[in-house]
Amino acid sequence: MSIKKTSKKQVNSKTSISGKLTQLIKQYEGKTISSQIERNLQSTNVAIFDMAKTPVLDLFDENYFNKEINEDRNQVFPVFLFINKDKPTVFSGWEEYISAKKQNKNSFQGHLLKHVTEEQAILYYLEYLKNNADNPLIQAIAYKKLKEKLNLSYSELSKLIHVSKSQLINYAELLSLPEDIKKAILNHKLSYSSARPLNGLSTNEQKEEVFKKIIDNKLTTHEIEELVRTYKNPNLNSLLKIEVDQNKIVIRCQSSDEAKSIAKKLQNMKLK
């Protein structure tokens, strides 16, 4: 078995980016970097970039980007690029970039901002996430990638980007939900507050069952939390449907896991 070692160069690179990003965040405390970057837009010309050869900021994941694109909109959000490892790299203008990609275009238009550093591009993207909080999954994947990129703990990342540790963990747990539930979040059929309690369930089967009940019955957040509690702490007296069928007692459970759990408890009971 081979063990992959992290070189001193990689560690120093992560430390350097983390340190520069920390200084940059302090510098722009109470302000936004977006306005400064966009202020220099007029001094740059629009250029054409090869879709196949142009990477995007490594915090972005198009699988979690599902903003509705209106091709006839009056307002155009330009694509911004910076130089990263000698390559023009997209860090903004996702609607325009994804629109071109979905139309199978070989190229797209954008502004190459040569003065923008990687740390500035990251901070710009973090500001974008906070201003577009309607998609928790795009935030979740970005924070996860940034945590890994800088080799930070949740506590360290929380202090760096001023997002609470508990919220970072809640975001990360969304990524482990079944695909159809994540799709519902992306399509705004399931809100973040409604999806979050599902992480308290132990199996995907339970999550799928509760998700179906949420959609079918249009449950409130409070009702969802109560329902999740019944799955986690089944109560024979009030939470189960018990039927008497001649000489049999039938207990209707919420899931197969719950049925196994109750069966085990009944087997261990001492009858008086």
mmCIF file of C-alpha atoms in Angstrom:
data_model
loop_
_atom_site.group_PDB
_atom_site.id
_atom_site.type_symbol
_atom_site.label_atom_id
_atom_site.label_comp_id
_atom_site.label_asym_id
_atom_site.label_seq_id
_atom_site.Cartn_x
_atom_site.Cartn_y
_atom_site.Cartn_z
ATOM 1 C CA MET A 1 0.000 0.000 0.000
ATOM 2 C CA SER A 2 1.428 3.374 -1.010
ATOM 3 C CA ILE A 3 0.991 6.415 1.222
ATOM 4 C CA LYS A 4 0.576 9.740 -0.515
ATOM 5 C CA LYS A 5 2.739 12.359 1.139
ATOM 6 C CA THR A 6 2.084 16.076 1.076
ATOM 7 C CA SER A 7 5.186 17.953 -0.016
ATOM 8 C CA LYS A 8 6.529 20.966 1.867
ATOM 9 C CA LYS A 9 5.873 22.996 -1.266
ATOM 10 C CA GLN A 10 2.148 22.077 -1.190
ATOM 11 C CA VAL A 11 1.894 22.905 2.530
ATOM 12 C CA ASN A 12 3.648 26.240 2.049
ATOM 13 C CA SER A 13 1.334 27.050 -0.881
ATOM 14 C CA LYS A 14 -1.765 26.383 1.238
ATOM 15 C CA THR A 15 -0.349 28.407 4.131
ATOM 16 C CA SER A 16 0.510 31.267 1.769
ATOM 17 C CA ILE A 17 -2.984 31.403 0.226
ATOM 18 C CA SER A 18 -4.604 31.186 3.673
ATOM 19 C CA GLY A 19 -2.418 33.984 5.037
ATOM 20 C CA LYS A 20 -3.004 36.279 2.050
ATOM 21 C CA LEU A 21 -6.745 35.592 2.129
ATOM 22 C CA THR A 22 -6.842 36.411 5.857
ATOM 23 C CA GLN A 23 -5.121 39.755 5.215
ATOM 24 C CA LEU A 24 -7.436 40.490 2.291
ATOM 25 C CA ILE A 25 -10.583 39.770 4.318
ATOM 26 C CA LYS A 26 -9.351 42.109 7.064
ATOM 27 C CA GLN A 27 -8.554 44.762 4.453
ATOM 28 C CA TYR A 28 -12.088 44.657 3.058
ATOM 29 C CA GLU A 29 -13.894 44.356 6.382
ATOM 30 C CA GLY A 30 -17.049 46.478 6.117
ATOM 31 C CA LYS A 31 -16.434 46.917 2.369
ATOM 32 C CA THR A 32 -16.722 44.772 -0.738
ATOM 33 C CA ILE A 33 -14.023 43.722 -3.159
ATOM 34 C CA SER A 34 -16.638 43.428 -5.913
ATOM 35 C CA SER A 35 -16.892 47.174 -6.414
ATOM 36 C CA GLN A 36 -13.115 47.579 -6.736
ATOM 37 C CA ILE A 37 -12.762 44.766 -9.269
ATOM 38 C CA GLU A 38 -15.764 45.912 -11.300
ATOM 39 C CA ARG A 39 -14.532 49.517 -11.243
ATOM 40 C CA ASN A 40 -11.578 48.532 -13.449
ATOM 41 C CA LEU A 41 -13.831 46.752 -15.939
ATOM 42 C CA GLN A 42 -13.920 49.655 -18.403
ATOM 43 C CA SER A 43 -10.151 49.473 -18.864
ATOM 44 C CA THR A 44 -10.343 45.892 -20.165
ATOM 45 C CA ASN A 45 -11.478 44.674 -23.563
ATOM 46 C CA VAL A 46 -13.802 41.766 -24.230
ATOM 47 C CA ALA A 47 -11.906 38.710 -25.466
ATOM 48 C CA ILE A 48 -12.899 35.289 -26.802
ATOM 49 C CA PHE A 49 -11.943 32.196 -24.769
ATOM 50 C CA ASP A 50 -11.925 28.528 -25.744
ATOM 51 C CA MET A 51 -14.572 26.705 -23.691
ATOM 52 C CA ALA A 52 -12.642 23.412 -23.588
ATOM 53 C CA LYS A 53 -9.334 24.942 -22.573
ATOM 54 C CA THR A 54 -10.502 27.492 -20.000
ATOM 55 C CA PRO A 55 -10.807 26.250 -16.390
ATOM 56 C CA VAL A 56 -13.044 27.734 -13.712
ATOM 57 C CA LEU A 57 -12.310 28.723 -10.116
ATOM 58 C CA ASP A 58 -11.825 25.489 -8.195
ATOM 59 C CA LEU A 59 -14.455 26.434 -5.579
ATOM 60 C CA PHE A 60 -17.198 26.402 -8.213
ATOM 61 C CA ASP A 61 -19.116 23.255 -9.190
ATOM 62 C CA GLU A 62 -21.590 23.544 -12.047
ATOM 63 C CA ASN A 63 -23.427 20.423 -10.853
ATOM 64 C CA TYR A 64 -24.782 22.546 -8.007
ATOM 65 C CA PHE A 65 -25.526 25.597 -10.121
ATOM 66 C CA ASN A 66 -29.092 25.750 -11.360
ATOM 67 C CA LYS A 67 -30.035 29.389 -11.663
ATOM 68 C CA GLU A 68 -32.739 29.939 -14.281
ATOM 69 C CA ILE A 69 -31.245 31.512 -17.400
ATOM 70 C CA ASN A 70 -33.311 33.876 -19.482
ATOM 71 C CA GLU A 71 -31.697 34.334 -22.869
ATOM 72 C CA ASP A 72 -33.857 37.381 -23.563
ATOM 73 C CA ARG A 73 -32.902 39.221 -20.364
ATOM 74 C CA ASN A 74 -31.925 42.872 -20.704
ATOM 75 C CA GLN A 75 -29.155 42.723 -18.102
ATOM 76 C CA VAL A 76 -25.974 40.886 -19.015
ATOM 77 C CA PHE A 77 -23.608 39.588 -16.327
ATOM 78 C CA PRO A 78 -20.113 39.601 -17.861
ATOM 79 C CA VAL A 79 -17.673 36.748 -17.358
ATOM 80 C CA PHE A 80 -14.539 37.690 -15.404
ATOM 81 C CA LEU A 81 -11.282 35.750 -15.608
ATOM 82 C CA PHE A 82 -7.961 35.966 -13.767
ATOM 83 C CA ILE A 83 -4.588 34.354 -14.449
ATOM 84 C CA ASN A 84 -4.103 31.212 -12.365
ATOM 85 C CA LYS A 85 -1.096 28.986 -13.015
ATOM 86 C CA ASP A 86 -0.555 30.783 -16.340
ATOM 87 C CA LYS A 87 -4.116 30.059 -17.495
ATOM 88 C CA PRO A 88 -7.113 32.419 -17.793
ATOM 89 C CA THR A 89 -9.611 31.106 -15.210
ATOM 90 C CA VAL A 90 -13.295 32.014 -14.821
ATOM 91 C CA PHE A 91 -14.242 33.401 -11.386
ATOM 92 C CA SER A 92 -17.482 35.281 -12.094
ATOM 93 C CA GLY A 93 -20.343 35.668 -14.577
ATOM 94 C CA TRP A 94 -21.615 32.133 -14.047
ATOM 95 C CA GLU A 95 -24.999 32.699 -15.663
ATOM 96 C CA GLU A 96 -23.381 33.794 -18.921
ATOM 97 C CA TYR A 97 -20.716 31.067 -18.785
ATOM 98 C CA ILE A 98 -23.178 28.238 -18.069
ATOM 99 C CA SER A 99 -25.571 29.583 -20.724
ATOM 100 C CA ALA A 100 -22.825 29.356 -23.355
ATOM 101 C CA LYS A 101 -21.875 25.868 -22.176
ATOM 102 C CA LYS A 102 -25.467 24.588 -22.271
ATOM 103 C CA GLN A 103 -25.756 25.857 -25.840
ATOM 104 C CA ASN A 104 -22.688 23.733 -26.708
ATOM 105 C CA LYS A 105 -20.715 26.770 -27.793
ATOM 106 C CA ASN A 106 -17.018 26.250 -28.411
ATOM 107 C CA SER A 107 -16.124 29.651 -27.022
ATOM 108 C CA PHE A 108 -17.430 32.444 -24.812
ATOM 109 C CA GLN A 109 -16.776 36.146 -24.239
ATOM 110 C CA GLY A 110 -15.153 37.458 -21.102
ATOM 111 C CA HIS A 111 -12.979 40.110 -19.479
ATOM 112 C CA LEU A 112 -9.465 39.033 -18.481
ATOM 113 C CA LEU A 113 -8.548 40.982 -15.337
ATOM 114 C CA LYS A 114 -4.793 40.471 -15.143
ATOM 115 C CA HIS A 115 -4.439 42.471 -11.912
ATOM 116 C CA VAL A 116 -6.701 40.096 -9.946
ATOM 117 C CA THR A 117 -4.913 37.566 -7.717
ATOM 118 C CA GLU A 118 -6.205 34.116 -6.722
ATOM 119 C CA GLU A 119 -7.010 35.393 -3.222
ATOM 120 C CA GLN A 120 -9.013 38.306 -4.668
ATOM 121 C CA ALA A 121 -10.905 35.926 -6.966
ATOM 122 C CA ILE A 122 -11.747 33.691 -3.984
ATOM 123 C CA LEU A 123 -12.958 36.642 -1.904
ATOM 124 C CA TYR A 124 -15.024 37.925 -4.841
ATOM 125 C CA TYR A 125 -16.647 34.496 -5.143
ATOM 126 C CA LEU A 126 -17.322 34.321 -1.384
ATOM 127 C CA GLU A 127 -19.120 37.665 -1.641
ATOM 128 C CA TYR A 128 -21.123 36.299 -4.565
ATOM 129 C CA LEU A 129 -22.197 33.306 -2.448
ATOM 130 C CA LYS A 130 -23.402 35.482 0.415
ATOM 131 C CA ASN A 131 -25.376 37.668 -2.001
ATOM 132 C CA ASN A 132 -26.976 34.592 -3.612
ATOM 133 C CA ALA A 133 -27.910 32.598 -0.527
ATOM 134 C CA ASP A 134 -30.963 31.028 -2.186
ATOM 135 C CA ASN A 135 -28.847 28.042 -3.234
ATOM 136 C CA PRO A 136 -27.296 26.403 -0.137
ATOM 137 C CA LEU A 137 -25.696 23.608 -2.181
ATOM 138 C CA ILE A 138 -23.461 25.954 -4.198
ATOM 139 C CA GLN A 139 -22.337 27.401 -0.869
ATOM 140 C CA ALA A 140 -21.848 23.955 0.658
ATOM 141 C CA ILE A 141 -19.556 22.702 -2.106
ATOM 142 C CA ALA A 142 -17.557 25.955 -2.159
ATOM 143 C CA TYR A 143 -16.929 25.937 1.599
ATOM 144 C CA LYS A 144 -16.029 22.235 1.478
ATOM 145 C CA LYS A 145 -13.528 22.827 -1.325
ATOM 146 C CA LEU A 146 -12.055 25.886 0.389
ATOM 147 C CA LYS A 147 -11.638 23.918 3.633
ATOM 148 C CA GLU A 148 -9.769 21.192 1.742
ATOM 149 C CA LYS A 149 -7.811 23.657 -0.399
ATOM 150 C CA LEU A 150 -6.426 25.460 2.660
ATOM 151 C CA ASN A 151 -6.283 22.354 4.873
ATOM 152 C CA LEU A 152 -8.307 24.054 7.621
ATOM 153 C CA SER A 153 -10.591 22.766 10.357
ATOM 154 C CA TYR A 154 -14.197 23.974 10.482
ATOM 155 C CA SER A 155 -13.259 26.261 13.389
ATOM 156 C CA GLU A 156 -10.395 27.804 11.416
ATOM 157 C CA LEU A 157 -12.523 28.225 8.284
ATOM 158 C CA SER A 158 -15.296 29.797 10.368
ATOM 159 C CA LYS A 159 -12.923 32.433 11.732
ATOM 160 C CA LEU A 160 -11.487 33.082 8.279
ATOM 161 C CA ILE A 161 -14.706 33.683 6.317
ATOM 162 C CA HIS A 162 -17.004 34.763 9.191
ATOM 163 C CA VAL A 163 -19.521 31.936 8.767
ATOM 164 C CA SER A 164 -20.423 30.049 11.952
ATOM 165 C CA LYS A 165 -18.930 26.598 12.473
ATOM 166 C CA SER A 166 -22.380 25.032 12.943
ATOM 167 C CA GLN A 167 -23.612 26.541 9.686
ATOM 168 C CA LEU A 168 -20.565 25.250 7.797
ATOM 169 C CA ILE A 169 -21.217 21.745 9.146
ATOM 170 C CA ASN A 170 -24.940 21.980 8.281
ATOM 171 C CA TYR A 171 -24.039 23.027 4.731
ATOM 172 C CA ALA A 172 -21.553 20.157 4.380
ATOM 173 C CA GLU A 173 -24.138 17.600 5.549
ATOM 174 C CA LEU A 174 -26.482 18.669 2.736
ATOM 175 C CA LEU A 175 -24.004 17.200 0.254
ATOM 176 C CA SER A 176 -24.568 13.712 1.698
ATOM 177 C CA LEU A 177 -28.329 13.775 1.043
ATOM 178 C CA PRO A 178 -29.743 11.477 -1.699
ATOM 179 C CA GLU A 179 -29.562 12.910 -5.213
ATOM 180 C CA ASP A 180 -33.313 13.440 -5.650
ATOM 181 C CA ILE A 181 -33.451 15.489 -2.438
ATOM 182 C CA LYS A 182 -30.512 17.628 -3.560
ATOM 183 C CA LYS A 183 -32.252 18.116 -6.899
ATOM 184 C CA ALA A 184 -35.353 19.338 -5.045
ATOM 185 C CA ILE A 185 -33.198 21.871 -3.187
ATOM 186 C CA LEU A 186 -31.655 23.077 -6.454
ATOM 187 C CA ASN A 187 -35.111 23.447 -8.015
ATOM 188 C CA HIS A 188 -36.355 25.388 -4.978
ATOM 189 C CA LYS A 189 -38.926 22.678 -4.170
ATOM 190 C CA LEU A 190 -37.282 22.092 -0.797
ATOM 191 C CA SER A 191 -35.866 24.922 1.295
ATOM 192 C CA TYR A 192 -32.652 24.808 3.317
ATOM 193 C CA SER A 193 -34.598 24.984 6.601
ATOM 194 C CA SER A 194 -36.790 22.063 5.497
ATOM 195 C CA ALA A 195 -33.864 19.952 4.261
ATOM 196 C CA ARG A 196 -31.586 20.475 7.267
ATOM 197 C CA PRO A 197 -33.522 18.217 9.718
ATOM 198 C CA LEU A 198 -33.145 15.284 7.293
ATOM 199 C CA ASN A 199 -29.478 15.083 8.252
ATOM 200 C CA GLY A 200 -30.586 13.838 11.653
ATOM 201 C CA LEU A 201 -31.834 10.589 10.125
ATOM 202 C CA SER A 202 -29.496 7.611 10.021
ATOM 203 C CA THR A 203 -30.350 6.044 6.647
ATOM 204 C CA ASN A 204 -31.134 7.219 3.125
ATOM 205 C CA GLU A 205 -34.311 5.145 3.249
ATOM 206 C CA GLN A 206 -35.590 7.221 6.163
ATOM 207 C CA LYS A 207 -34.549 10.449 4.464
ATOM 208 C CA GLU A 208 -36.419 9.466 1.295
ATOM 209 C CA GLU A 209 -39.549 8.561 3.258
ATOM 210 C CA VAL A 210 -39.584 11.818 5.221
ATOM 211 C CA PHE A 211 -38.838 13.801 2.064
ATOM 212 C CA LYS A 212 -41.874 12.257 0.353
ATOM 213 C CA LYS A 213 -44.055 13.167 3.349
ATOM 214 C CA ILE A 214 -42.713 16.757 3.256
ATOM 215 C CA ILE A 215 -43.645 17.172 -0.403
ATOM 216 C CA ASP A 216 -46.973 15.314 -0.266
ATOM 217 C CA ASN A 217 -48.226 17.031 2.891
ATOM 218 C CA LYS A 218 -46.466 20.409 2.523
ATOM 219 C CA LEU A 219 -45.060 20.120 6.032
ATOM 220 C CA THR A 220 -43.737 23.138 7.935
ATOM 221 C CA THR A 221 -40.225 23.155 9.396
ATOM 222 C CA HIS A 222 -41.641 22.484 12.870
ATOM 223 C CA GLU A 223 -43.679 19.535 11.580
ATOM 224 C CA ILE A 224 -40.608 18.144 9.803
ATOM 225 C CA GLU A 225 -38.546 18.357 12.986
ATOM 226 C CA GLU A 226 -41.299 16.555 14.917
ATOM 227 C CA LEU A 227 -41.511 13.850 12.244
ATOM 228 C CA VAL A 228 -37.742 13.341 12.302
ATOM 229 C CA ARG A 229 -37.912 12.944 16.073
ATOM 230 C CA THR A 230 -40.436 10.120 15.695
ATOM 231 C CA TYR A 231 -38.009 8.278 13.435
ATOM 232 C CA LYS A 232 -35.113 8.788 15.831
ATOM 233 C CA ASN A 233 -37.076 7.993 19.006
ATOM 234 C CA PRO A 234 -39.956 5.649 18.191
ATOM 235 C CA ASN A 235 -42.548 5.497 20.973
ATOM 236 C CA LEU A 236 -44.749 2.419 21.071
ATOM 237 C CA ASN A 237 -47.570 4.252 22.832
ATOM 238 C CA SER A 238 -48.107 7.236 20.576
ATOM 239 C CA LEU A 239 -46.077 7.172 17.400
ATOM 240 C CA LEU A 240 -46.903 3.781 15.938
ATOM 241 C CA LYS A 241 -50.066 2.555 14.312
ATOM 242 C CA ILE A 242 -51.110 -0.586 16.183
ATOM 243 C CA GLU A 243 -53.814 -2.876 14.848
ATOM 244 C CA VAL A 244 -55.422 -6.012 16.293
ATOM 245 C CA ASP A 245 -56.127 -8.728 13.739
ATOM 246 C CA GLN A 246 -57.908 -11.628 15.504
ATOM 247 C CA ASN A 247 -55.098 -13.291 17.456
ATOM 248 C CA LYS A 248 -52.368 -11.008 16.059
ATOM 249 C CA ILE A 249 -51.101 -7.534 16.953
ATOM 250 C CA VAL A 250 -49.874 -5.610 13.878
ATOM 251 C CA ILE A 251 -47.520 -2.654 14.388
ATOM 252 C CA ARG A 252 -47.170 -0.319 11.408
ATOM 253 C CA CYS A 253 -43.688 1.232 11.384
ATOM 254 C CA GLN A 254 -42.277 4.250 9.565
ATOM 255 C CA SER A 255 -39.435 2.266 7.981
ATOM 256 C CA SER A 256 -37.827 -1.171 7.890
ATOM 257 C CA ASP A 257 -35.026 0.104 10.145
ATOM 258 C CA GLU A 258 -37.578 1.218 12.708
ATOM 259 C CA ALA A 259 -39.343 -2.164 12.497
ATOM 260 C CA LYS A 260 -36.069 -3.993 13.203
ATOM 261 C CA SER A 261 -35.301 -1.666 16.101
ATOM 262 C CA ILE A 262 -38.734 -2.191 17.703
ATOM 263 C CA ALA A 263 -38.602 -5.951 17.145
ATOM 264 C CA LYS A 264 -35.283 -6.068 18.978
ATOM 265 C CA LYS A 265 -36.700 -4.050 21.877
ATOM 266 C CA LEU A 266 -39.736 -6.318 22.129
ATOM 267 C CA GLN A 267 -37.518 -9.413 22.152
ATOM 268 C CA ASN A 268 -35.498 -7.959 25.031
ATOM 269 C CA MET A 269 -38.563 -7.009 27.097
ATOM 270 C CA LYS A 270 -39.199 -8.941 30.306
ATOM 271 C CA LEU A 271 -42.868 -9.829 30.602
ATOM 272 C CA LYS A 272 -44.230 -9.537 34.123
#
